[in-house]
C-alpha positions as MATLAB code, in Angstrom:
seq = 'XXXXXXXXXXXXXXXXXXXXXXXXXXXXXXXXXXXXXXXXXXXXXXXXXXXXXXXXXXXXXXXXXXXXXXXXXXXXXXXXXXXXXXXXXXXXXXXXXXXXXXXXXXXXXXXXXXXXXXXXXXXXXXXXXXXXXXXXXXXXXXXXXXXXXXXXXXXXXXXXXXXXXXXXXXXXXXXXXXXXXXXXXXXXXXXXXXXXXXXXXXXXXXXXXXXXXXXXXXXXXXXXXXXXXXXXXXXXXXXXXXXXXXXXXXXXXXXXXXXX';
ca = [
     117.505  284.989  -63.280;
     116.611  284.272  -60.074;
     119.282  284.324  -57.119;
     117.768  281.485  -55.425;
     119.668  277.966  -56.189;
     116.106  275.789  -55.404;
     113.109  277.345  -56.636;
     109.566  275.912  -55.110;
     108.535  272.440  -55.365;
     105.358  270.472  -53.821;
     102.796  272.891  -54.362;
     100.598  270.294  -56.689;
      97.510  270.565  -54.138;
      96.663  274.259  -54.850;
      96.460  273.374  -59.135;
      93.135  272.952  -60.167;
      94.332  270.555  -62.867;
      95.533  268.067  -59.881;
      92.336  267.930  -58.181;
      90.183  267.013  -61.677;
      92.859  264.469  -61.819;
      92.118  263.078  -58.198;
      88.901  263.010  -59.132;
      89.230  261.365  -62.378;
      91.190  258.508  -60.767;
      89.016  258.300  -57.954;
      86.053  257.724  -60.391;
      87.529  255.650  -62.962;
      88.210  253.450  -59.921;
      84.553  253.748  -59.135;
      83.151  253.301  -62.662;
      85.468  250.506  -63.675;
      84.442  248.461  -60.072;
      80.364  249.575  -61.347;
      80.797  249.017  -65.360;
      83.000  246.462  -66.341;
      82.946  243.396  -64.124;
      85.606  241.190  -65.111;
      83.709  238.967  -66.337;
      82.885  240.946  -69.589;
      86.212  242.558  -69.415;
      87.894  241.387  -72.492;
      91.288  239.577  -71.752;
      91.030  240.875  -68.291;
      92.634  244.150  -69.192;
      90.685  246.844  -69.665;
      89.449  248.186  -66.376;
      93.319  247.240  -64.882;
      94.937  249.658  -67.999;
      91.799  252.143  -67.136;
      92.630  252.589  -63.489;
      96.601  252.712  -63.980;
      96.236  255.413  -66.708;
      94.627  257.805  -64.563;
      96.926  257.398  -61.726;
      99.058  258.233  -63.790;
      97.912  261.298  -64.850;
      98.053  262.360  -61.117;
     100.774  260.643  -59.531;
     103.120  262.133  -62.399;
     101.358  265.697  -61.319;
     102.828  265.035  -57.585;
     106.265  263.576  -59.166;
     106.807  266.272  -61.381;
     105.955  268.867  -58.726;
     107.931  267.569  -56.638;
     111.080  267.783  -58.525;
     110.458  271.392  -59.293;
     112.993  272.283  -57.251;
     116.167  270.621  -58.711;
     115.071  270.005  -62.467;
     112.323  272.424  -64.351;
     113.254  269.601  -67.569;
     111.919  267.048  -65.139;
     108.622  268.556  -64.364;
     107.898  269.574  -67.732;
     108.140  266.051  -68.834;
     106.524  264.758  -66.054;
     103.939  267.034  -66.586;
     103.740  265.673  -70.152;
     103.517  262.500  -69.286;
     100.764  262.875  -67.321;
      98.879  264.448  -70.136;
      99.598  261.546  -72.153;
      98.463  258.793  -69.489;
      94.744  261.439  -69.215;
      95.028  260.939  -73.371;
      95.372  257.545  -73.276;
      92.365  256.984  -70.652;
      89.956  259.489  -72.771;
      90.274  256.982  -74.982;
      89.795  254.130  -73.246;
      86.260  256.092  -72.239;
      85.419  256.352  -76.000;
      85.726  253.277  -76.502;
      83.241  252.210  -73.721;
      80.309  254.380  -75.206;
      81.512  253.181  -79.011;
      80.878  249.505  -77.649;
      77.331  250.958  -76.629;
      77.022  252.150  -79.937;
      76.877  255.681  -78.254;
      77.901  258.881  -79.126;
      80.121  261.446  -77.166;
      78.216  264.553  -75.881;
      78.425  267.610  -78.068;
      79.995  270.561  -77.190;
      76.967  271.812  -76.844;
      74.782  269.896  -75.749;
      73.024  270.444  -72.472;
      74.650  268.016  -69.991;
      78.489  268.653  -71.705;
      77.929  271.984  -70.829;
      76.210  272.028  -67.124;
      79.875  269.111  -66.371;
      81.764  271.893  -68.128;
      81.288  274.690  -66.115;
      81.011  273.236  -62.623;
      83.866  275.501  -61.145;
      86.474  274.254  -58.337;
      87.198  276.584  -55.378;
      90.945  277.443  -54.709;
      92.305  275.355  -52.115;
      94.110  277.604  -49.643;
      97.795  276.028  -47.942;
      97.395  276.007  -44.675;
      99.765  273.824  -41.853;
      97.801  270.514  -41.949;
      97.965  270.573  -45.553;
      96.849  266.887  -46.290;
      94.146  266.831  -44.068;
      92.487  270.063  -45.046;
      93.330  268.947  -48.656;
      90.650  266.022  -48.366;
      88.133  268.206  -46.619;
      88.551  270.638  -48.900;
      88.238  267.709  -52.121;
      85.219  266.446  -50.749;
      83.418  269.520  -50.763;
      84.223  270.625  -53.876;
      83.322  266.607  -55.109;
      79.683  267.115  -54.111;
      78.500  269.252  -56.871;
      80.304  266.882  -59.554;
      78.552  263.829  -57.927;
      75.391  263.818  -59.666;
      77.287  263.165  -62.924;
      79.761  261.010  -61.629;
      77.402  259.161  -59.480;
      74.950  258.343  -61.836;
      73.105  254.833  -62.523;
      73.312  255.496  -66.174;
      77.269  254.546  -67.125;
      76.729  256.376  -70.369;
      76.176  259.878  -68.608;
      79.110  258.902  -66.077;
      81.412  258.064  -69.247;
      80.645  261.310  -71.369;
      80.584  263.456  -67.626;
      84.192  261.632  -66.957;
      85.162  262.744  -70.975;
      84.819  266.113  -70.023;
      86.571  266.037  -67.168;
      89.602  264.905  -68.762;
      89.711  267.377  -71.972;
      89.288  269.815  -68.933;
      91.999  268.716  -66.992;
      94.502  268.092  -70.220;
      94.145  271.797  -71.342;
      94.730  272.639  -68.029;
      98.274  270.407  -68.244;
      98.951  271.936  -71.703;
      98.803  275.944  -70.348;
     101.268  274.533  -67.162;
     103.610  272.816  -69.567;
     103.757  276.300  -71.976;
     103.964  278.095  -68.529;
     106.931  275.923  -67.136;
     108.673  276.260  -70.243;
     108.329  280.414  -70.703;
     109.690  280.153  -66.662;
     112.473  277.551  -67.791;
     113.204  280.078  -70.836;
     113.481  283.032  -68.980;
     115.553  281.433  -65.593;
     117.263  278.201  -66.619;
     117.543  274.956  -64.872;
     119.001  273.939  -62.094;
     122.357  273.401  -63.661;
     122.403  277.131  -64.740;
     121.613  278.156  -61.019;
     123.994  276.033  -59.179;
     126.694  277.519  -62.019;
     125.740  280.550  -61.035;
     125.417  280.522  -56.835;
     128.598  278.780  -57.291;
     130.379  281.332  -59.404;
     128.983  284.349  -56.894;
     130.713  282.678  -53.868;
     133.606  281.965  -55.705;
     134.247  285.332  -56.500;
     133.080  286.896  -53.160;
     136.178  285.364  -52.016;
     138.274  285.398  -54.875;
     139.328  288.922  -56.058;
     139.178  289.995  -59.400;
     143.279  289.731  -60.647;
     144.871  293.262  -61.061;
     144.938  293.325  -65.251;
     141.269  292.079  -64.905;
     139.666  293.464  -68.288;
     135.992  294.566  -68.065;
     133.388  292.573  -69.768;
     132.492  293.908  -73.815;
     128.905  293.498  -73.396;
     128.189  294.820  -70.121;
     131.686  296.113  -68.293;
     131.734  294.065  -64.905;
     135.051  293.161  -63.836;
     135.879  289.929  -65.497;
     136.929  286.694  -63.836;
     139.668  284.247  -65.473;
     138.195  281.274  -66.352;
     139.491  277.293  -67.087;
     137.145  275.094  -68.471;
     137.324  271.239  -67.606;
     135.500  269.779  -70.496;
     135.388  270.280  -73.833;
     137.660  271.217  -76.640;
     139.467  274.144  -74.488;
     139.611  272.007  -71.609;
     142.716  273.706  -69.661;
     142.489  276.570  -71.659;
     142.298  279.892  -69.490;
     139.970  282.638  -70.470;
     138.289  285.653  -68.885;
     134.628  285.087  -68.507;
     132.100  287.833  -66.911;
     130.759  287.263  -63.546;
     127.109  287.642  -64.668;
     127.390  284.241  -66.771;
     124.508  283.164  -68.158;
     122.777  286.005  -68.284;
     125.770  288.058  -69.838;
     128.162  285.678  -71.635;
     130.480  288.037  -72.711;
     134.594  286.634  -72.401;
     137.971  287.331  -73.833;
     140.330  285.384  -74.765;
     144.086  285.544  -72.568;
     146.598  286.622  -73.885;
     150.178  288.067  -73.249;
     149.132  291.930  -75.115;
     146.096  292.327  -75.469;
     142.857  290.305  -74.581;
     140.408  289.695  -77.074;
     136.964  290.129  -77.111;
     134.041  287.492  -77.600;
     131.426  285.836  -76.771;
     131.031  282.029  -74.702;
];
């Protein structure tokens, strides 16, 4: 587990997967404003629920980025969500071409495939991060604006389909990496338990019948848990809690060994 008690947060403008999101929302706003005038917009909805889904698929990227630092839980659902919101968009995009009797593009089909693998560049942090961001998204834009700027809305809807399937299965390999990262170093909770069990016992020695831990020998600490059904209840616990939860129970011959 890692020593640190925040781990790194705000680094959403170097993913790949929040850029195809800036550009979704940035072109639904576009397409909506060139292919659904509200006066054929049925109830008055559609291109309103079009625009807020996809910034929502990148406003939850910033969120849950954001609160990397204090809550891994937080991002992955954040994270999540804004997969959902890119779900709920794709199909507001099949919809359109069903409605023009058209058909979305084929895997492998000539045009899906040319959207497909137009490649971003990696977007390098430097100290004016959100300006160079936008010089940086506008030159990588230019090679996706033939698509996205075409006259015909049907190429613009199936180009902006492909987008988002990209950009969702690049969500779904950061919400399996988040959670192999939350398996193997916890959450914040675990952390602060931690940092604040290592300064506690920099300045608290260990007590003179100390036992060692069973599973791996450290000198163990004596423990008294607030909550729970042995609130009150002393016990030794090791020092390397979570990642070693050996304990033993206290008593007046002879502690007994366990696990928390």
């Amino acid at each position: 587990m890692s020593n640190s008690l925040f781990t790194a947060a705000g680094g959403y403008r170097k993913l790949h997967s929040f850029t195809f999101a800036t550009m979704i929302h940035l072109g639904t706003n576009r397409f909506c404003k060139r292919f659904i005038p509200y006066q054929d917009d049925p109830l008055g909805k559609t291109a309103g629920q079009m625009v807020g889904a996809a910034r929502s698929g990148r406003q939850n990227i910033i969120e849950g980025s954001e609160r990397a630092a204090t809550s891994k839980e937080t991002e992955i659902k954040l994270t999540d969500v804004a997969r959902a919101s890119l779900a709920e968009l794709l199909g507001d995009y099949e919809i359109f071409l069903a409605d023009k009797g058209e058909i979305p593009w084929a895997r492998d089909r000539r045009e899906r495939q040319a959207v497909g693998n137009l490649q971003l560049k990696t977007f390098e942090r430097t100290e004016d991060t959100m300006h160079d961001y936008w010089v940086y998204f506008h030159k990588e834009k230019q090679s996706f604006a033939p698509w996205l700027e075409s006259e015909d809305s049907v190429i613009v809807a199936n180009s902006m389909l492909v987008l988002i399937l990209r950009t969702m299965a690049m969500l779904d390999a950061q919400i399996e990496h988040l959670g192999k990262e939350f398996l193997k170093d916890g959450g914040f909770r675990e952390r602060m338990y931690q940092s604040r069990s290592k300064e506690r016992d920099k300045t608290t020695p260990a007590e003179p019948d100390a036992p060692s831990c069973p599973e791996c020998g450290k000198t163990m600490r004596k423990r008294i848990p607030r909550n729970g059904a042995n609130a009150g209840k002393p016990f030794w616990g090791c020092p390397g809690f979570p990642d070693c939860r050996g304990t033993r129970a206290v008593t007046k011959g002879k502690e007994d060994a366990g696990t928390q």
